[in-house]
Amino acid sequence: LATSPVHMEYKLKMSPQQVLETIETMVKYAKSRCHNIEFSAEDAMRSNPAFLAQAVRCAIAAGATVINIPDTVGYATPLEMQNTLQYLRKEVPECESIDLSVHCHNDLGMATANTLAGIIGGATQVECTVNGLGERAGNAPLEEVVMAIRTRPDLYGLETNVDTSQIYMASKTVYGIIGRTAPINKPVVGGNAFAHEAGIHQHGVLANRSTYEIMTPESIGITTRQMVLGKHSGRHAFEDRLRELGFSLSRDDLESCFTRFKNLCDKKKDVTDKDILALVRNLEVTSAAVYVLKRFSVHAGGTESATAIVTLEKDGVVTEEVALGNGPVDAAYRAVDKIILPPEYSIENYVINSVSEGKDSLGEVVTTLKYGDRIFTGRGLSTDIIEASILAYIHTQNKLMAYYQTEKGA
């Protein structure tokens, strides 16, 4: 429940006394249902400190076991966050019997700094998200907070019990789910996090890694031993590499993934860990297929409209359509629409990601479609970016059509 003047007046339309009464009533009700209760004072960092202390005292008296102090709009500075936590611990001695938590947003780019300042101020719980995903500019990134605590034991003197070797894979997985890649300069998990371009830096790292590296790639799960697989690699080598990367697939998924791996080997000389991760991430694309791409052909050049011929299969029935478009991808999408006949929708997003390096690298395309108030996301993977685009679009349309048919049936 919000405790700042602006929230109480304009959103809640409640007086401070009404807010306190509501806190007591709601926390007591929650306590009657379960033991562990967290009360969050929304917009705490723009609240009057004295009233915030009253609200915290009220919530603890009613049975709260965790008090969350959020910087809801990313307004605070690290010093303010530290001072607020210290003030509450001083003014509300009852805080010693509960966990004090911080929840920081990143609107001014200070979510990580504010979270760490909260720890210095006495927070025993911090709320983070993988990759900092969240409302507006996001929340405090878990990977940054955890690695800061791990890297600076002299300052924080804490343990998080987080297995940091899983950080990189967790980050990649979450980015894969939302169809994004980490910004190259993102702390901890970005592509340049362990890159050293300047000559003086390179010389130092070669002499001793600690000259310019405060943490190692291995500490977050990035292996520096790249096992490159190819067309002569067998099932056991492929399965062993999957296991080393942290995957345990069902027999059907393993078979599907291995088949796609062998197909990829026909198009790409060397298959790296990044390629294998992408193959696993795209398993859902094939398992959820209704319409399946059989073949396609596109022609585009000069000022003429592009032409696409697309052949799809559904339930053993093969259908082929031709369409013109403003470029090969647009033409292919129009041909797919002629076959699927989807309801009216809009394309919200189309993203191309390079999975690995080199001219034969895998390309991953993520498409997002909107139908009514529903959002559907699909992905496609191929060394041919046009094919990846078509696969992503079909994947998304399969999801949309499944929902549409269910909606019609209802």
Short mmCIF file of C-alpha atoms in Angstrom, two decimals:
data_model
loop_
_atom_site.label_atom_id
_atom_site.label_comp_id
_atom_site.label_asym_id
_atom_site.label_seq_id
_atom_site.Cartn_x
_atom_site.Cartn_y
_atom_site.Cartn_z
CA LEU A 1 0.00 0.00 0.00
CA ALA A 2 1.38 3.40 -1.00
CA THR A 3 2.68 5.74 1.69
CA SER A 4 3.82 8.78 -0.31
CA PRO A 5 1.73 11.99 -0.26
CA VAL A 6 1.19 11.98 -4.03
CA HIS A 7 -0.03 8.37 -4.06
CA MET A 8 -2.25 8.76 -1.01
CA GLU A 9 -3.91 11.89 -2.39
CA TYR A 10 -4.29 11.12 -6.08
CA LYS A 11 -4.31 7.33 -6.38
CA LEU A 12 -5.64 6.00 -3.10
CA LYS A 13 -7.67 9.11 -2.23
CA MET A 14 -7.07 8.22 1.41
CA SER A 15 -5.83 10.15 4.42
CA PRO A 16 -2.68 9.01 6.23
CA GLN A 17 -4.86 7.69 9.06
CA GLN A 18 -6.96 5.66 6.63
CA VAL A 19 -3.78 4.21 5.13
CA LEU A 20 -2.57 3.11 8.57
CA GLU A 21 -5.94 1.53 9.36
CA THR A 22 -5.93 -0.30 6.02
CA ILE A 23 -2.40 -1.58 6.61
CA GLU A 24 -3.44 -2.99 9.97
CA THR A 25 -6.60 -4.61 8.61
CA MET A 26 -5.00 -6.17 5.55
CA VAL A 27 -1.85 -7.44 7.27
CA LYS A 28 -3.93 -9.01 10.05
CA TYR A 29 -6.14 -10.69 7.46
CA ALA A 30 -3.09 -12.01 5.58
CA LYS A 31 -1.62 -13.23 8.87
CA SER A 32 -4.76 -15.26 9.50
CA ARG A 33 -4.04 -17.10 6.24
CA CYS A 34 -0.29 -17.73 6.43
CA HIS A 35 2.75 -17.03 8.57
CA ASN A 36 5.18 -15.20 6.29
CA ILE A 37 3.75 -11.80 5.37
CA GLU A 38 5.53 -9.10 3.38
CA PHE A 39 4.24 -5.55 3.56
CA SER A 40 5.45 -3.24 0.82
CA ALA A 41 5.23 0.52 1.33
CA GLU A 42 4.77 1.57 -2.28
CA ASP A 43 6.69 4.70 -3.27
CA ALA A 44 8.50 4.57 0.06
CA MET A 45 11.39 6.71 -1.14
CA ARG A 46 9.08 9.67 -1.79
CA SER A 47 7.28 9.22 1.52
CA ASN A 48 7.61 11.39 4.60
CA PRO A 49 10.19 9.50 6.72
CA ALA A 50 8.21 9.91 9.95
CA PHE A 51 5.01 8.60 8.35
CA LEU A 52 6.92 5.77 6.68
CA ALA A 53 8.20 4.75 10.11
CA GLN A 54 4.60 4.81 11.41
CA ALA A 55 3.46 2.58 8.55
CA VAL A 56 6.31 0.13 9.13
CA ARG A 57 5.61 -0.01 12.87
CA CYS A 58 1.91 -0.59 12.18
CA ALA A 59 2.60 -3.42 9.70
CA ILE A 60 4.99 -5.19 12.08
CA ALA A 61 2.50 -4.91 14.95
CA ALA A 62 -0.17 -6.46 12.70
CA GLY A 63 2.07 -9.44 11.94
CA ALA A 64 4.30 -8.58 8.97
CA THR A 65 7.52 -10.61 8.87
CA VAL A 66 9.09 -8.74 5.93
CA ILE A 67 8.98 -4.99 5.37
CA ASN A 68 9.76 -3.95 1.81
CA ILE A 69 11.05 -0.44 1.08
CA PRO A 70 10.65 0.07 -2.68
CA ASP A 71 12.04 2.85 -4.80
CA THR A 72 8.97 2.50 -6.99
CA VAL A 73 9.81 5.16 -9.56
CA GLY A 74 13.60 4.93 -9.48
CA TYR A 75 13.86 8.33 -7.79
CA ALA A 76 16.27 7.71 -4.93
CA THR A 77 20.03 8.04 -4.73
CA PRO A 78 22.24 5.48 -2.97
CA LEU A 79 22.88 7.77 0.00
CA GLU A 80 19.14 8.35 0.45
CA MET A 81 18.46 4.63 0.33
CA GLN A 82 21.14 3.87 2.92
CA ASN A 83 19.95 6.67 5.20
CA THR A 84 16.31 5.55 4.94
CA LEU A 85 17.12 2.00 6.01
CA GLN A 86 19.29 3.22 8.87
CA TYR A 87 16.57 5.67 9.95
CA LEU A 88 13.94 2.93 10.04
CA ARG A 89 16.17 0.62 12.06
CA LYS A 90 16.75 3.43 14.56
CA GLU A 91 13.17 4.72 14.79
CA VAL A 92 11.45 1.33 14.64
CA PRO A 93 13.37 -1.08 16.91
CA GLU A 94 10.87 -3.79 15.94
CA CYS A 95 12.74 -3.99 12.61
CA GLU A 96 15.31 -6.16 14.39
CA SER A 97 12.77 -8.97 14.57
CA ILE A 98 11.85 -8.95 10.86
CA ASP A 99 13.55 -8.82 7.46
CA LEU A 100 14.00 -5.42 5.86
CA SER A 101 13.83 -5.59 2.08
CA VAL A 102 14.59 -3.19 -0.77
CA HIS A 103 13.06 -3.19 -4.24
CA CYS A 104 14.73 -0.73 -6.61
CA HIS A 105 13.71 0.46 -10.06
CA ASN A 106 16.21 1.67 -12.61
CA ASP A 107 14.67 4.83 -14.07
CA LEU A 108 17.80 6.87 -13.32
CA GLY A 109 20.21 3.97 -13.77
CA MET A 110 20.81 3.52 -10.04
CA ALA A 111 18.90 0.33 -9.21
CA THR A 112 22.01 -1.75 -8.52
CA ALA A 113 23.73 1.03 -6.56
CA ASN A 114 20.58 1.69 -4.52
CA THR A 115 20.16 -2.01 -3.77
CA LEU A 116 23.73 -2.30 -2.53
CA ALA A 117 23.31 0.89 -0.50
CA GLY A 118 20.22 -0.67 1.05
CA ILE A 119 22.32 -3.63 2.12
CA ILE A 120 24.83 -1.32 3.80
CA GLY A 121 21.88 0.41 5.46
CA GLY A 122 20.68 -2.85 6.97
CA ALA A 123 18.52 -4.64 4.40
CA THR A 124 18.51 -8.41 4.84
CA GLN A 125 16.51 -9.10 1.68
CA VAL A 126 16.84 -7.59 -1.80
CA GLU A 127 14.43 -8.00 -4.69
CA CYS A 128 16.00 -8.35 -8.12
CA THR A 129 15.18 -9.72 -11.56
CA VAL A 130 17.29 -11.67 -14.04
CA ASN A 131 18.76 -9.19 -16.55
CA GLY A 132 17.01 -6.36 -14.69
CA LEU A 133 13.76 -6.94 -16.57
CA GLY A 134 10.80 -5.05 -15.17
CA GLU A 135 8.45 -2.10 -15.38
CA ARG A 136 9.71 0.84 -17.49
CA ALA A 137 13.53 0.89 -17.26
CA GLY A 138 13.51 -2.30 -15.21
CA ASN A 139 14.60 -3.44 -11.77
CA ALA A 140 17.90 -4.18 -10.08
CA PRO A 141 19.61 -6.92 -12.14
CA LEU A 142 20.17 -10.01 -10.04
CA GLU A 143 23.46 -10.80 -11.78
CA GLU A 144 24.91 -7.36 -10.98
CA VAL A 145 23.87 -7.37 -7.33
CA VAL A 146 25.04 -10.93 -6.70
CA MET A 147 28.41 -10.45 -8.38
CA ALA A 148 28.99 -7.13 -6.59
CA ILE A 149 28.44 -8.86 -3.25
CA ARG A 150 30.67 -11.76 -4.30
CA THR A 151 33.42 -9.51 -5.67
CA ARG A 152 33.49 -7.16 -2.66
CA PRO A 153 33.40 -9.32 0.50
CA ASP A 154 35.54 -6.66 2.16
CA LEU A 155 32.71 -4.15 1.82
CA TYR A 156 29.56 -6.25 2.28
CA GLY A 157 30.80 -9.29 4.19
CA LEU A 158 27.83 -11.33 2.98
CA GLU A 159 27.01 -14.57 1.19
CA THR A 160 24.00 -14.91 -1.11
CA ASN A 161 24.08 -18.71 -1.54
CA VAL A 162 23.47 -18.07 -5.26
CA ASP A 163 25.30 -20.53 -7.52
CA THR A 164 26.97 -17.89 -9.67
CA SER A 165 28.07 -20.47 -12.24
CA GLN A 166 24.43 -20.55 -13.37
CA ILE A 167 24.17 -16.78 -13.95
CA TYR A 168 25.22 -16.72 -17.60
CA MET A 169 22.93 -19.57 -18.60
CA ALA A 170 20.01 -18.06 -16.67
CA SER A 171 20.57 -14.74 -18.42
CA LYS A 172 20.75 -16.36 -21.86
CA THR A 173 17.62 -18.39 -21.16
CA VAL A 174 15.57 -15.38 -20.08
CA TYR A 175 16.75 -13.28 -23.02
CA GLY A 176 15.86 -16.19 -25.30
CA ILE A 177 12.35 -16.43 -23.90
CA ILE A 178 11.65 -12.76 -24.57
CA GLY A 179 13.41 -12.75 -27.92
CA ARG A 180 16.22 -10.38 -27.02
CA THR A 181 19.98 -10.49 -26.64
CA ALA A 182 22.04 -8.83 -23.93
CA PRO A 183 23.35 -5.37 -24.87
CA ILE A 184 27.00 -5.88 -25.74
CA ASN A 185 28.13 -3.55 -22.93
CA LYS A 186 25.79 -4.95 -20.26
CA PRO A 187 27.64 -5.54 -16.99
CA VAL A 188 28.44 -9.15 -16.08
CA VAL A 189 26.63 -10.91 -18.98
CA GLY A 190 27.17 -8.63 -21.99
CA GLY A 191 29.36 -9.69 -24.89
CA ASN A 192 32.08 -7.19 -23.97
CA ALA A 193 32.02 -7.85 -20.22
CA PHE A 194 35.30 -9.77 -20.48
CA ALA A 195 36.67 -8.19 -23.67
CA HIS A 196 39.79 -6.03 -23.55
CA GLU A 197 40.38 -3.91 -26.65
CA ALA A 198 42.90 -1.31 -25.52
CA GLY A 199 46.50 -2.45 -25.98
CA ILE A 200 47.55 -1.57 -22.44
CA HIS A 201 44.61 -3.59 -21.09
CA GLN A 202 45.42 -6.59 -23.27
CA HIS A 203 49.05 -6.54 -22.14
CA GLY A 204 47.99 -6.44 -18.50
CA VAL A 205 45.48 -9.28 -18.83
CA LEU A 206 48.03 -11.47 -20.60
CA ALA A 207 50.49 -10.83 -17.77
CA ASN A 208 47.92 -11.41 -15.03
CA ARG A 209 44.14 -11.50 -15.44
CA SER A 210 43.58 -9.69 -12.15
CA THR A 211 45.10 -6.51 -13.62
CA TYR A 212 41.86 -5.71 -15.44
CA GLU A 213 39.42 -8.50 -14.50
CA ILE A 214 37.68 -8.28 -11.14
CA MET A 215 35.79 -11.52 -11.82
CA THR A 216 36.38 -14.41 -14.19
CA PRO A 217 34.17 -15.66 -17.01
CA GLU A 218 34.14 -19.06 -15.30
CA SER A 219 32.65 -17.55 -12.13
CA ILE A 220 29.38 -16.82 -13.95
CA GLY A 221 29.38 -20.02 -16.00
CA ILE A 222 31.13 -18.94 -19.20
CA THR A 223 33.44 -21.73 -20.23
CA THR A 224 36.67 -20.71 -21.90
CA ARG A 225 37.00 -24.24 -23.27
CA GLN A 226 35.02 -24.14 -26.47
CA MET A 227 34.40 -27.66 -27.81
CA VAL A 228 33.64 -27.27 -31.49
CA LEU A 229 31.43 -30.00 -32.96
CA GLY A 230 30.99 -30.80 -36.64
CA LYS A 231 29.42 -33.22 -39.10
CA HIS A 232 31.64 -36.07 -37.88
CA SER A 233 30.51 -35.64 -34.26
CA GLY A 234 28.29 -38.47 -33.07
CA ARG A 235 25.27 -38.64 -30.82
CA HIS A 236 27.34 -39.36 -27.70
CA ALA A 237 29.59 -36.34 -28.22
CA PHE A 238 26.52 -34.16 -28.80
CA GLU A 239 24.73 -35.52 -25.72
CA ASP A 240 27.85 -35.10 -23.58
CA ARG A 241 28.16 -31.47 -24.66
CA LEU A 242 24.50 -30.84 -23.83
CA ARG A 243 25.09 -32.30 -20.39
CA GLU A 244 28.17 -30.12 -19.85
CA LEU A 245 26.09 -27.09 -20.81
CA GLY A 246 23.54 -28.03 -18.15
CA PHE A 247 20.79 -29.66 -20.23
CA SER A 248 19.07 -32.96 -19.58
CA LEU A 249 16.64 -33.59 -22.43
CA SER A 250 13.95 -36.21 -22.83
CA ARG A 251 14.58 -38.90 -25.44
CA ASP A 252 12.23 -37.25 -27.93
CA ASP A 253 13.72 -33.79 -27.42
CA LEU A 254 17.24 -35.20 -27.69
CA GLU A 255 16.35 -36.91 -30.96
CA SER A 256 14.79 -33.74 -32.34
CA CYS A 257 17.74 -31.62 -31.25
CA PHE A 258 20.30 -34.05 -32.65
CA THR A 259 18.51 -34.17 -36.00
CA ARG A 260 18.59 -30.39 -36.21
CA PHE A 261 22.23 -30.43 -35.15
CA LYS A 262 23.13 -32.77 -38.04
CA ASN A 263 21.16 -30.61 -40.46
CA LEU A 264 23.04 -27.57 -39.19
CA CYS A 265 26.36 -29.36 -39.70
CA ASP A 266 25.53 -29.65 -43.41
CA LYS A 267 25.31 -25.85 -43.62
CA LYS A 268 27.94 -24.80 -41.08
CA LYS A 269 31.49 -26.11 -40.75
CA ASP A 270 31.84 -25.67 -37.00
CA VAL A 271 29.00 -25.80 -34.47
CA THR A 272 29.78 -23.90 -31.26
CA ASP A 273 28.20 -23.82 -27.82
CA LYS A 274 26.17 -20.76 -28.84
CA ASP A 275 24.69 -22.72 -31.74
CA ILE A 276 23.81 -25.64 -29.47
CA LEU A 277 22.15 -23.31 -26.95
CA ALA A 278 20.05 -21.86 -29.76
CA LEU A 279 19.02 -25.33 -30.94
CA VAL A 280 17.82 -26.25 -27.46
CA ARG A 281 16.05 -22.92 -27.02
CA ASN A 282 14.17 -23.50 -30.26
CA LEU A 283 12.93 -26.99 -29.39
CA GLU A 284 9.52 -25.56 -28.53
CA VAL A 285 9.20 -24.25 -32.10
CA THR A 286 9.09 -27.73 -33.58
CA SER A 287 7.18 -29.41 -30.75
CA ALA A 288 4.35 -26.87 -30.98
CA ALA A 289 4.09 -26.97 -34.78
CA VAL A 290 0.70 -27.15 -36.53
CA TYR A 291 1.63 -25.69 -39.87
CA VAL A 292 5.09 -26.87 -40.94
CA LEU A 293 7.29 -25.24 -43.56
CA LYS A 294 8.11 -27.70 -46.35
CA ARG A 295 9.91 -25.40 -48.77
CA PHE A 296 10.05 -21.84 -50.00
CA SER A 297 11.47 -19.78 -52.83
CA VAL A 298 11.89 -16.02 -53.03
CA HIS A 299 12.90 -13.66 -55.81
CA ALA A 300 13.80 -10.05 -55.16
CA GLY A 301 15.90 -7.54 -57.00
CA GLY A 302 16.02 -3.98 -58.22
CA THR A 303 12.86 -1.93 -57.95
CA GLU A 304 10.47 -4.80 -58.63
CA SER A 305 8.23 -6.27 -55.96
CA ALA A 306 9.58 -9.40 -54.32
CA THR A 307 7.91 -12.72 -55.08
CA ALA A 308 7.65 -15.61 -52.63
CA ILE A 309 6.40 -19.16 -53.07
CA VAL A 310 5.74 -20.88 -49.76
CA THR A 311 4.65 -24.48 -49.18
CA LEU A 312 3.20 -25.51 -45.81
CA GLU A 313 1.92 -28.80 -44.46
CA LYS A 314 -0.83 -29.32 -41.92
CA ASP A 315 -2.17 -32.73 -40.90
CA GLY A 316 -0.63 -34.30 -43.98
CA VAL A 317 -2.17 -31.77 -46.37
CA VAL A 318 0.34 -29.73 -48.40
CA THR A 319 -0.63 -26.25 -49.61
CA GLU A 320 1.36 -23.84 -51.75
CA GLU A 321 0.78 -20.14 -52.33
CA VAL A 322 2.47 -17.29 -54.18
CA ALA A 323 2.50 -13.64 -53.08
CA LEU A 324 4.11 -10.32 -53.91
CA GLY A 325 5.51 -8.04 -51.24
CA ASN A 326 7.73 -5.14 -50.32
CA GLY A 327 10.84 -7.29 -49.93
CA PRO A 328 11.30 -11.06 -49.58
CA VAL A 329 10.17 -11.30 -45.95
CA ASP A 330 6.97 -9.34 -46.57
CA ALA A 331 6.22 -11.45 -49.65
CA ALA A 332 6.79 -14.68 -47.74
CA TYR A 333 4.56 -13.53 -44.87
CA ARG A 334 1.79 -12.66 -47.31
CA ALA A 335 2.06 -16.13 -48.86
CA VAL A 336 1.83 -17.74 -45.42
CA ASP A 337 -1.27 -15.65 -44.64
CA LYS A 338 -2.94 -16.91 -47.82
CA ILE A 339 -2.56 -20.45 -46.52
CA ILE A 340 -3.31 -19.96 -42.83
CA LEU A 341 -6.02 -17.28 -43.24
CA PRO A 342 -5.45 -15.69 -39.81
CA PRO A 343 -7.81 -13.17 -38.20
CA GLU A 344 -6.87 -9.49 -38.33
CA TYR A 345 -3.63 -8.90 -36.44
CA SER A 346 -0.69 -6.51 -36.31
CA ILE A 347 3.03 -7.20 -36.33
CA GLU A 348 4.35 -5.61 -33.14
CA ASN A 349 7.99 -6.56 -33.44
CA TYR A 350 10.50 -8.25 -35.73
CA VAL A 351 14.01 -8.84 -34.37
CA ILE A 352 17.06 -10.48 -35.95
CA ASN A 353 19.76 -11.83 -33.64
CA SER A 354 23.09 -13.30 -34.69
CA VAL A 355 23.58 -16.41 -32.57
CA SER A 356 27.23 -17.04 -33.34
CA GLU A 357 30.10 -15.55 -35.31
CA GLY A 358 31.19 -15.90 -38.93
CA LYS A 359 29.58 -15.64 -42.34
CA ASP A 360 27.83 -19.00 -41.83
CA SER A 361 26.50 -18.05 -38.40
CA LEU A 362 23.05 -18.99 -37.23
CA GLY A 363 20.47 -16.24 -37.33
CA GLU A 364 17.53 -16.20 -34.94
CA VAL A 365 14.44 -14.20 -35.80
CA VAL A 366 11.78 -13.35 -33.22
CA THR A 367 8.37 -12.08 -34.32
CA THR A 368 5.64 -10.67 -32.11
CA LEU A 369 2.03 -10.46 -33.28
CA LYS A 370 -0.91 -8.76 -31.58
CA TYR A 371 -4.46 -10.06 -31.89
CA GLY A 372 -6.97 -8.10 -29.84
CA ASP A 373 -5.32 -7.62 -26.46
CA ARG A 374 -3.22 -10.78 -26.77
CA ILE A 375 0.47 -10.90 -27.69
CA PHE A 376 2.04 -13.94 -29.39
CA THR A 377 5.78 -14.45 -29.84
CA GLY A 378 7.57 -16.97 -32.04
CA ARG A 379 11.11 -17.65 -33.14
CA GLY A 380 12.92 -19.23 -36.05
CA LEU A 381 16.50 -20.40 -36.43
CA SER A 382 18.52 -20.91 -39.60
CA THR A 383 21.73 -19.98 -41.37
CA ASP A 384 19.38 -18.45 -43.98
CA ILE A 385 17.81 -15.32 -42.50
CA ILE A 386 14.80 -15.50 -44.85
CA GLU A 387 14.10 -19.07 -43.73
CA ALA A 388 14.52 -18.03 -40.08
CA SER A 389 12.02 -15.21 -40.68
CA ILE A 390 9.46 -17.57 -42.19
CA LEU A 391 9.92 -20.15 -39.42
CA ALA A 392 9.47 -17.47 -36.75
CA TYR A 393 6.32 -16.17 -38.42
CA ILE A 394 4.81 -19.65 -38.77
CA HIS A 395 5.63 -20.38 -35.13
CA THR A 396 3.85 -17.20 -34.06
CA GLN A 397 0.86 -17.83 -36.30
CA ASN A 398 0.53 -21.38 -34.96
CA LYS A 399 0.15 -19.91 -31.48
CA LEU A 400 -2.25 -17.21 -32.63
CA MET A 401 -4.41 -19.67 -34.58
CA ALA A 402 -4.55 -22.12 -31.66
CA TYR A 403 -5.89 -19.32 -29.46
CA TYR A 404 -8.24 -18.10 -32.20
CA GLN A 405 -9.75 -21.56 -32.73
CA THR A 406 -10.22 -22.00 -28.97
CA GLU A 407 -11.84 -18.56 -28.78
CA LYS A 408 -14.23 -19.42 -31.62
CA GLY A 409 -15.08 -22.74 -30.03
CA ALA A 410 -15.86 -21.03 -26.73
#
